[in-house]
Short mmCIF file of C-alpha atoms in Angstrom, two decimals:
data_model
loop_
_atom_site.label_atom_id
_atom_site.label_comp_id
_atom_site.label_asym_id
_atom_site.label_seq_id
_atom_site.Cartn_x
_atom_site.Cartn_y
_atom_site.Cartn_z
CA GLN Y 1 -30.20 76.95 51.14
CA VAL Y 2 -28.35 79.36 52.74
CA GLN Y 3 -29.65 82.92 53.98
CA LEU Y 4 -27.54 86.08 55.21
CA VAL Y 5 -29.15 88.07 57.85
CA GLU Y 6 -27.86 91.75 58.38
CA SER Y 7 -28.14 94.12 60.77
CA GLY Y 8 -27.35 96.93 62.24
CA GLY Y 9 -27.72 99.79 60.03
CA GLY Y 10 -29.73 103.14 61.24
CA LEU Y 11 -29.54 106.92 61.10
CA VAL Y 12 -26.56 108.61 62.70
CA GLN Y 13 -24.88 111.99 62.68
CA ALA Y 14 -21.80 112.76 60.88
CA GLY Y 15 -18.57 111.42 62.83
CA GLY Y 16 -20.88 108.76 64.56
CA SER Y 17 -20.25 104.92 64.33
CA LEU Y 18 -22.34 102.16 63.84
CA ARG Y 19 -21.97 97.88 63.76
CA LEU Y 20 -23.58 96.08 61.22
CA SER Y 21 -23.24 92.19 61.67
CA CYS Y 22 -24.12 89.89 59.01
CA ALA Y 23 -24.69 86.18 60.19
CA ALA Y 24 -25.09 83.19 57.78
CA SER Y 25 -27.38 80.21 58.17
CA GLY Y 26 -28.45 76.87 56.57
CA THR Y 27 -26.71 74.04 55.01
CA LEU Y 28 -23.47 74.91 54.57
CA PHE Y 29 -19.83 73.44 55.14
CA SER Y 30 -17.70 75.96 55.27
CA ILE Y 31 -17.54 80.02 54.21
CA ARG Y 32 -14.60 81.51 52.38
CA ASP Y 33 -13.94 84.93 51.99
CA MET Y 34 -17.13 87.67 53.39
CA GLY Y 35 -17.40 91.13 52.59
CA TRP Y 36 -19.23 94.37 52.37
CA TYR Y 37 -20.69 96.07 49.52
CA ARG Y 38 -22.97 99.50 49.04
CA GLN Y 39 -25.04 101.21 46.87
CA ALA Y 40 -26.53 104.57 47.14
CA PRO Y 41 -28.96 105.77 44.93
CA GLY Y 42 -28.10 106.32 41.43
CA ASN Y 43 -24.69 104.50 41.80
CA GLN Y 44 -23.27 101.17 41.23
CA ARG Y 45 -22.81 98.61 43.99
CA GLU Y 46 -19.17 98.71 45.29
CA LEU Y 47 -16.74 96.67 47.68
CA VAL Y 48 -16.60 98.31 50.76
CA ALA Y 49 -14.33 95.94 52.54
CA THR Y 50 -13.79 91.99 52.60
CA ILE Y 51 -12.22 89.41 55.02
CA THR Y 52 -10.74 85.92 53.92
CA SER Y 53 -11.17 82.70 55.97
CA ASP Y 54 -7.31 83.38 57.17
CA GLY Y 55 -8.06 87.14 57.96
CA SER Y 56 -6.39 88.93 55.69
CA THR Y 57 -8.53 92.18 54.89
CA ASN Y 58 -9.20 94.35 51.65
CA TYR Y 59 -10.65 97.96 52.01
CA ALA Y 60 -11.83 100.50 49.47
CA ASP Y 61 -9.91 103.37 49.85
CA SER Y 62 -12.68 105.72 50.94
CA VAL Y 63 -13.29 103.89 54.09
CA LYS Y 64 -9.49 102.81 55.04
CA GLY Y 65 -8.57 103.92 58.17
CA ARG Y 66 -12.64 104.65 59.18
CA PHE Y 67 -13.66 100.84 58.88
CA THR Y 68 -13.28 97.98 59.91
CA ILE Y 69 -14.25 94.36 58.70
CA SER Y 70 -13.83 91.28 61.76
CA ARG Y 71 -15.24 87.62 61.55
CA ASP Y 72 -16.14 84.89 63.69
CA SER Y 73 -15.94 81.91 61.85
CA THR Y 74 -17.39 79.62 64.88
CA LYS Y 75 -20.77 81.83 64.52
CA ASN Y 76 -20.19 82.27 60.39
CA THR Y 77 -21.16 85.96 61.13
CA VAL Y 78 -19.13 89.05 59.86
CA TYR Y 79 -18.63 92.77 60.92
CA LEU Y 80 -18.24 95.89 59.87
CA GLN Y 81 -17.00 98.98 62.44
CA MET Y 82 -17.71 101.88 61.04
CA ASN Y 83 -16.64 104.90 62.32
CA SER Y 84 -16.21 108.88 61.89
CA LEU Y 85 -18.92 108.18 59.26
CA LYS Y 86 -19.55 110.91 56.72
CA PRO Y 87 -22.63 111.78 54.58
CA GLU Y 88 -21.43 110.31 51.58
CA ASP Y 89 -21.17 106.86 53.23
CA THR Y 90 -25.24 106.90 53.01
CA ALA Y 91 -26.10 103.81 51.56
CA VAL Y 92 -27.71 100.46 51.48
CA TYR Y 93 -24.84 97.81 52.61
CA TYR Y 94 -25.01 94.01 51.77
CA CYS Y 95 -23.37 91.39 53.18
CA ASN Y 96 -21.84 88.76 50.51
CA ALA Y 97 -20.24 85.29 51.90
CA ASN Y 98 -18.51 82.95 49.62
CA VAL Y 99 -19.56 79.46 50.64
CA ILE Y 100 -18.34 76.13 50.40
CA LEU Y 101 -21.38 73.69 50.54
CA ASP Y 102 -20.26 70.47 50.93
CA PRO Y 103 -16.57 68.60 51.41
CA VAL Y 104 -15.47 68.67 47.65
CA ASN Y 105 -15.78 72.14 47.57
CA LEU Y 106 -18.63 72.63 45.69
CA ARG Y 107 -19.00 76.81 46.01
CA ARG Y 108 -21.63 79.58 45.80
CA ASP Y 109 -21.94 83.10 46.43
CA TYR Y 110 -25.02 84.40 48.59
CA TRP Y 111 -25.77 87.85 49.35
CA GLY Y 112 -27.52 89.67 52.23
CA GLN Y 113 -30.99 91.87 51.94
CA GLY Y 114 -29.21 94.50 52.96
CA THR Y 115 -29.59 97.23 55.81
CA GLN Y 116 -30.00 101.12 54.95
CA VAL Y 117 -27.21 103.47 56.52
CA THR Y 118 -28.02 107.01 56.71
CA VAL Y 119 -25.70 109.49 57.81
CA SER Y 120 -26.51 113.26 58.57
CA SER Y 121 -24.63 115.71 58.13
#
C-alpha cells in the first residue's frame, strides 16, 4: 500500500557529510511521525532521530549536534543531514513512517528498505 524509498547513502571519510532522503508514496491520507533508525552488523536496530508532524525533533545522544532531521510534509519526505561523520556511524539506515491511512485515523508503521552508510577512518 505504502512504500518508503531511501536514497543518499554511500562511502565517506571520517569528518565528511551525507544527506539521506526518504519519500513515502502510495495510498495514504497523511503522515504523523517519521524517523531514521540504523543497524550495524551484530547490533540491534537503534533510533537515530525522529520528527513529528508538528516539527518536534528527537535525537539519539550519539548524534546530537551532528545530525539534523527535517521533513517536507507536502512531498511526504524526510531527510537526515549527517555531518562530522564517524566510523561508528557506519550502519544500514532505515526510514520509518507512521502513516494515517484514511480520515478516520487508521494508522500503520512502514519501513524503508535501508541504505548503507559507510564511514572510513
